[in-house]
XYZ file of C-alpha atoms in Angstrom:
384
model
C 0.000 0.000 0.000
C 3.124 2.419 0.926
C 4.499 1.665 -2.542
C 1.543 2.284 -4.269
C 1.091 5.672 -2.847
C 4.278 6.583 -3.733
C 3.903 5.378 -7.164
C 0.498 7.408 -7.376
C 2.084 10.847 -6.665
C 5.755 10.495 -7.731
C 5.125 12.430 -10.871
C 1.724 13.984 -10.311
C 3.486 17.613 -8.854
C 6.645 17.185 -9.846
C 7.071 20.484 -11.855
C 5.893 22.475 -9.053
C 9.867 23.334 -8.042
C 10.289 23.707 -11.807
C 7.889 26.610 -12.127
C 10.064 29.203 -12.422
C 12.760 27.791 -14.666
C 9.842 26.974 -16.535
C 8.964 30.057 -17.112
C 12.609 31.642 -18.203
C 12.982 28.667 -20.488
C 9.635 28.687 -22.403
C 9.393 32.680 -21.931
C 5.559 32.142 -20.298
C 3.919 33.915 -17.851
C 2.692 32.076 -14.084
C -0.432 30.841 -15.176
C 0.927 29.252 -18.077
C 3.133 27.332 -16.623
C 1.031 26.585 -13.603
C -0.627 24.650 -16.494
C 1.353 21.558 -15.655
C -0.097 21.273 -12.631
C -3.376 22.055 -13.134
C -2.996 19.794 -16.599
C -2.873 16.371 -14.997
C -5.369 17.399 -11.941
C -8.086 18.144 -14.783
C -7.140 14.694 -16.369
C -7.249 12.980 -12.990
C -10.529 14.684 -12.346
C -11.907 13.538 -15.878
C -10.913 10.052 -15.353
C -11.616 8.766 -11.862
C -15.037 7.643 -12.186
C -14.535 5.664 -15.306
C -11.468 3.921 -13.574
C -13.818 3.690 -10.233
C -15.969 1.431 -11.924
C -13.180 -0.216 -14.047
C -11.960 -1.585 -10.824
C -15.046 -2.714 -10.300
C -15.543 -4.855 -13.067
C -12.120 -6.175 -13.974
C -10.232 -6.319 -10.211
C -8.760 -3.790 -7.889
C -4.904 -5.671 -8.441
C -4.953 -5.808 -11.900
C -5.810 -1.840 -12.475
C -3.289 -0.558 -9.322
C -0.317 -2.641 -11.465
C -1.718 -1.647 -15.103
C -1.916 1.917 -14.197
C 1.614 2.104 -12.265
C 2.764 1.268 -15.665
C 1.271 3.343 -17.961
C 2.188 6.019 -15.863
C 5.863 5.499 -15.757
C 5.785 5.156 -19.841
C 3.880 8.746 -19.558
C 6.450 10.108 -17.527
C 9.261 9.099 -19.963
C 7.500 10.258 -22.949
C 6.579 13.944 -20.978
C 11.238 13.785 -21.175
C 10.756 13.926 -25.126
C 8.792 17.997 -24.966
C 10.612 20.327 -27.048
C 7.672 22.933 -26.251
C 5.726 24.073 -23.480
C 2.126 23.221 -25.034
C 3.832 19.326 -25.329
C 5.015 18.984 -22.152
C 1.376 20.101 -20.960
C -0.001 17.315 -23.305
C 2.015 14.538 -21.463
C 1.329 16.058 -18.039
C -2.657 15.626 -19.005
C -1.969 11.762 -20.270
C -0.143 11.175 -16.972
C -2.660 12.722 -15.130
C -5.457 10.417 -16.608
C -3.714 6.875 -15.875
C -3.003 7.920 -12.806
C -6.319 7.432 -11.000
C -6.134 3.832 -10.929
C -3.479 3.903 -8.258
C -4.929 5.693 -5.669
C -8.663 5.602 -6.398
C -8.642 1.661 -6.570
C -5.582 1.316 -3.716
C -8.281 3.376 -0.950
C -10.861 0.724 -2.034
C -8.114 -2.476 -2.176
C -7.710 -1.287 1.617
C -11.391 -1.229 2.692
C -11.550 -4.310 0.455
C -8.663 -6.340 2.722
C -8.576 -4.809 6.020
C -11.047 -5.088 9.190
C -12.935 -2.085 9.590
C -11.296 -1.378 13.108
C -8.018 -1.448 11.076
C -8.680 0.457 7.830
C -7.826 4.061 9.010
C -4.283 3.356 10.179
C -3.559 1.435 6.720
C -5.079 4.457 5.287
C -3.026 6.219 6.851
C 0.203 4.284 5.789
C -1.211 4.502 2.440
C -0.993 8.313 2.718
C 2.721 8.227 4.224
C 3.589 6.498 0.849
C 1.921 9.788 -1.238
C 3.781 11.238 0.408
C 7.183 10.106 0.678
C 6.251 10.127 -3.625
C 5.415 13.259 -3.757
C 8.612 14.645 -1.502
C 10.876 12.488 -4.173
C 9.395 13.368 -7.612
C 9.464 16.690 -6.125
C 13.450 16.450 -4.800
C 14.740 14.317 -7.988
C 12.651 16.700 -10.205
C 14.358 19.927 -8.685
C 18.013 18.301 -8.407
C 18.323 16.995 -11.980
C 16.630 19.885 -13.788
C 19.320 21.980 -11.917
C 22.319 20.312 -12.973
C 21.304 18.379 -16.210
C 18.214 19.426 -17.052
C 14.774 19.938 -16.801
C 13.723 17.347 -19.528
C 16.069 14.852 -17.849
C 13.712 14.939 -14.656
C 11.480 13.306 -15.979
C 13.650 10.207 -17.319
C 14.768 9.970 -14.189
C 11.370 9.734 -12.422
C 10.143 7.230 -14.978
C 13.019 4.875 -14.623
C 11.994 5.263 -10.761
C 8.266 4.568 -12.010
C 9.043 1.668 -13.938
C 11.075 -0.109 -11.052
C 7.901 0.854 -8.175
C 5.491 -0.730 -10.976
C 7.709 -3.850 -10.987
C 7.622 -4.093 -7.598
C 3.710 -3.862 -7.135
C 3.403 -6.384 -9.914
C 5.345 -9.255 -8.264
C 4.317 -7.979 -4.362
C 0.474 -7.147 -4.324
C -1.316 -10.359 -3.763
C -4.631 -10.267 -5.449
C -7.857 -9.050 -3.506
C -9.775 -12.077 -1.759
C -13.178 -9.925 -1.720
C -14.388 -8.504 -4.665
C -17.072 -5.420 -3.958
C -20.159 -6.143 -5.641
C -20.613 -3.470 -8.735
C -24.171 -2.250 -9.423
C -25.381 -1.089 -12.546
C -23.389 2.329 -13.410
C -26.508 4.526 -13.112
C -27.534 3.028 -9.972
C -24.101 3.037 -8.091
C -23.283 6.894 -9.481
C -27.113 8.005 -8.432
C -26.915 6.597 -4.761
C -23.139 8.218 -4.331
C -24.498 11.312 -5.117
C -27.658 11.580 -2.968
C -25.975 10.700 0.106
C -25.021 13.514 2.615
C -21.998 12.453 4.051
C -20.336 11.603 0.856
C -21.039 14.525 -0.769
C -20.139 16.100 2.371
C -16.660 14.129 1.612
C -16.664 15.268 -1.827
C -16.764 18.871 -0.763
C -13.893 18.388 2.098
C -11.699 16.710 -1.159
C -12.210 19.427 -2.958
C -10.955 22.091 -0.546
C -8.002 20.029 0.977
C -6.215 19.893 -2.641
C -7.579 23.493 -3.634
C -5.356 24.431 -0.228
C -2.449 22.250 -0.680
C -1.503 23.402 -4.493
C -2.791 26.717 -3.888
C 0.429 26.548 -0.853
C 2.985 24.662 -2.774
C 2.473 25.549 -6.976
C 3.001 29.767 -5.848
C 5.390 29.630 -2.787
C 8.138 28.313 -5.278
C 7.686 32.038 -6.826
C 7.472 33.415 -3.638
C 10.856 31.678 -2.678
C 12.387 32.382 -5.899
C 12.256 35.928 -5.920
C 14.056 38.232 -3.799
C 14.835 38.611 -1.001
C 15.298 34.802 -0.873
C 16.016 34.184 -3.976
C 16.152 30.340 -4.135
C 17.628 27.943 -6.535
C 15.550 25.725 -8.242
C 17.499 22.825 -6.591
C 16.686 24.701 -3.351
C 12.948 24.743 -4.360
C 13.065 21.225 -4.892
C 14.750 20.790 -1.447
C 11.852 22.851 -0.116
C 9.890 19.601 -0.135
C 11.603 18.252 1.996
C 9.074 19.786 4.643
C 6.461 16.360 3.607
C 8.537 14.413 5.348
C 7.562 15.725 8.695
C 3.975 14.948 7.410
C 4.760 11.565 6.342
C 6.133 10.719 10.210
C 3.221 12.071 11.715
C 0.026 10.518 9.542
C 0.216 7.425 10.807
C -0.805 8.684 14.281
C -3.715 10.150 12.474
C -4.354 6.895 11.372
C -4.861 5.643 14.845
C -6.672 8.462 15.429
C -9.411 7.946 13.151
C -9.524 4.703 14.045
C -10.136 5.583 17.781
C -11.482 8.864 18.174
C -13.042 9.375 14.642
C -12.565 11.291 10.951
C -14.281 14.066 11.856
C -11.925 14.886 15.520
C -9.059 14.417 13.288
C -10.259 16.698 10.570
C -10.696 19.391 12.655
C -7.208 18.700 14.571
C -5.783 18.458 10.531
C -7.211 21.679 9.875
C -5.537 23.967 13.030
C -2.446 22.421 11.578
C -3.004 23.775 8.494
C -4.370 27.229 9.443
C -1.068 28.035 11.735
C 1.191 26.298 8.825
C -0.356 29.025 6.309
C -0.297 31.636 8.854
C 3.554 31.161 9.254
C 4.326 31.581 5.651
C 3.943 35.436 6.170
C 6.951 35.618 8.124
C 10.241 37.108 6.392
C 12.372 34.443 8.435
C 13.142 31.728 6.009
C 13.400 28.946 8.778
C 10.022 30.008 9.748
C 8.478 30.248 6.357
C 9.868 26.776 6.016
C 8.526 25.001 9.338
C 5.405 26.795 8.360
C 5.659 24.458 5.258
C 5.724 21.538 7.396
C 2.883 22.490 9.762
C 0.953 23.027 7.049
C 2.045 20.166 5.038
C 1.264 17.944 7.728
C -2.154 18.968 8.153
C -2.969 18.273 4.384
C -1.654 14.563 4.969
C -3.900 13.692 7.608
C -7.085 15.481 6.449
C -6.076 13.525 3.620
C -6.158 10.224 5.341
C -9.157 11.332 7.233
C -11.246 12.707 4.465
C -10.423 9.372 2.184
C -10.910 6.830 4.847
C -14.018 8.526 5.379
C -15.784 8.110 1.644
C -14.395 4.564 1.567
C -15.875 3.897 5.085
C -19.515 5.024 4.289
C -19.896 3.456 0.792
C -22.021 0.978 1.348
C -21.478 -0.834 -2.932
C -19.135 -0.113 -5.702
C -16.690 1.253 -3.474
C -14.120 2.072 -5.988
C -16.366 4.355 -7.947
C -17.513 6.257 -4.756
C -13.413 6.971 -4.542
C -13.235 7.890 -8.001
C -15.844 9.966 -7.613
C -14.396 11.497 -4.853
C -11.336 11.737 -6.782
C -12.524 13.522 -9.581
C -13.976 16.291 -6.655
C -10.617 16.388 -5.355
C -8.794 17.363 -8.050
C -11.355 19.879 -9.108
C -10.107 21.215 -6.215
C -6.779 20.509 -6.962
C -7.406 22.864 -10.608
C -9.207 25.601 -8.577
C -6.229 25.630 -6.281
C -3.305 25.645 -9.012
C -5.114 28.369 -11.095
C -7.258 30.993 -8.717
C -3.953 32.380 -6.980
C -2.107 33.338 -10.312
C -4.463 36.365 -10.412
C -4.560 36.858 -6.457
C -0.744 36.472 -6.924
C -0.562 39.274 -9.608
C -3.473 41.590 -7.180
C -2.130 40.885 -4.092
C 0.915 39.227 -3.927
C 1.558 36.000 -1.031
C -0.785 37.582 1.528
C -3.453 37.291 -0.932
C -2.793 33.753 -1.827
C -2.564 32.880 2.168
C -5.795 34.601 2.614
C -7.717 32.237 -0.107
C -5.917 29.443 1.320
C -7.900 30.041 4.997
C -10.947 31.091 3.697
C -11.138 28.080 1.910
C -10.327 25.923 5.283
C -13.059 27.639 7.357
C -15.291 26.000 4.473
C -14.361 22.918 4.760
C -14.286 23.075 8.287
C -18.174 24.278 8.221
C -18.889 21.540 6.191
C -17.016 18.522 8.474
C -18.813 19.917 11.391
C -22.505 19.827 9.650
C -22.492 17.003 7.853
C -19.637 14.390 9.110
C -21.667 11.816 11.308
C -21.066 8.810 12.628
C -23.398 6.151 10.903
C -24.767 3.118 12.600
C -21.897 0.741 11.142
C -19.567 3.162 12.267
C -20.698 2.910 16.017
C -20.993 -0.774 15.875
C -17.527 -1.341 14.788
C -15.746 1.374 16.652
C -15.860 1.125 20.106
C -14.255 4.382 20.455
C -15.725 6.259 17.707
C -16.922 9.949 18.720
C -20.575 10.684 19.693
C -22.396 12.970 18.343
């Protein structure tokens, strides 16, 4: 499950350090490079359902493996761009294979593991997004520094191609198989109820938040007065790992106190991370990045434990529903800022990023409940 996490977002942000090399090489403005970000979230958004209920049909194993792969031959192919508008292409075709890792891995979990024991696996699941991310993010920055920006890319899918390798000869095939209803059925029942479009709507804000933080600070970073390399940017990331320590306890959490407890723990992380981004001290622009990176991660694991939890059929294609709302967010996030960037500048940015957290916060709070199967199979689940 760790592996297939990583696999799922090795490449998916890997051009966020990039950005403003990017932008000298190609001559573009922000928002057209920010397009290779928000090219492979509108792919992944596109795409999840149909892969949702692929999974379905044909096995959770076999589309986790088959989509590891076609993602790592994406990722060498995005290496061959001589232009910007190419290199968007690819990002967009390695956005749209790659929601059969993580849409069909959250539902291979609820699949395999005792209810009492799915949130800390989520949770583990998470760690391995984002130990992914933190790499495709590091490699991308380091090589495109000192080789090349085109040579990132080979390098990550060489990495892809051995973590696909791995997941083909190490992921045992699922022993239950969740029952798939006709497609008009299962969509029209994961859209009527409350909590998971309640769950949609938390998706959607925790990936508007997170790329709205990390596809702009690289400019903020870049310019002076700190005036960072890109392999400094892509060092930046280093600031996931503190996120990828701490998840697992969120995990537990969930597991014992509830999603929506640590949701709203999540989100104070996240609101002081943001807040201490303003500062002019580097270091504590920087462990701001970690606060607030952490946060993400574990409303992450919350929020996605939750949809899986409270689908009661076709499991996958609730997640790839979900999916799809998530990286709607995910577009919002990595394309509203360029213009609050240009108006406003990073306090303008931080100030979408919170508004958009007291949202989702008003939302957990309404409409997160526990349901009966909850209470029955957590003993310490929280009342409401």
């Amino acid at each position: 499950m760790v592996l297939a996490g990583f696999a799922a977002f090795l490449d998916l942000y890997s051009t966020q350090p990039l950005l403003p090399m990017l932008a000298r090489t190609f001559r573009a403005s922000t928002f057209d490079v920010s397009l290779t970000v928000t090219a492979p979230t509108i792919a992944v958004a596109l795409m999840a359902p149909y892969v949702g209920r692929l999974a379905d049909r044909v096995g959770l194993r076999t589309v986790i493996v088959g989509s590891a792969l076609a993602l790592a031959a994406a990722t060498l192919l995005a290496g061959t761009a001589s232009t910007l508008r190419q290199l968007i292409a690819w990002r967009f075709l390695q956005g749209a294979v790659t929601p059969g890792l993580f849409a069909s891995t959250v539902a291979y979990i609820h699949e395999e593991w005792p209810v009492a024991r799915s949130g800390r696996v989520t949770a583990a699941y998470v760690s391995g997004t984002v130990l992914g991310g933190v790499t495709g993010r590091l490699l991308g920055g380091v090589v495109a520094n000192d080789v090349g920006w085109s040579w990132s890319f080979v390098v990550l899918g060489v990495v892809g191609c051995g973590v696909a390798g791995a997941l083909w000869l190490w992921l045992p095939p699922e022993h239950h198989r969740g029952s798939a209803s006709r497609p008009a059925a299962g969509s029209w029942s994961h859209l009527v109820d409350r909590q998971l479009i309640a769950t949609y709507a938390v998706g959607f804000c925790i990936l508007c938040t997170q790329l709205a933080m990390f596809t702009y600070v690289p400019f903020l970073l870049a310019a002076p007065p700190f005036s960072l390399s890109t392999k400094a940017l892509g060092l930046l990331f280093l600031t996931y790992l503190m996120g990828a320590a701490v998840t697992p306890f969120a995990g537990r959490g969930i597991d014992a106190y509830g999603h929506r407890a640590v949701l709203i723990a999540a989100l104070g992380l996240c609101a002081s991370g943001a807040l201490m981004t303003l500062s002019p001290s580097l270091l504590v622009l920087t462990m701001g990045l970690s606060v607030f990176a952490t946060g993400v991660f574990c409303a992450q694991a919350a929020s996605s434990s939750h949809v899986a939890r409270h689908a009661e059929r076709d499991r996958a294609l609730a997640i790839g529903l979900y999916v799809s709302c998530y990286y709607v967010g995910g577009t919002v996030g990595g394309s509203v800022p360029a213009g609050l960037w240009v108006a406003g500048g990073w306090r303008a940015c931080v100030a979408f990023i919170l508004g958009v957290e007291a949202a989702m916060l008003a939302i957990a709070w309404r409409y997160w409940k526990p349901t009966k199967r909850d209470s029955t199979d957590l003993r310490f689940q929280i009342a409401d």
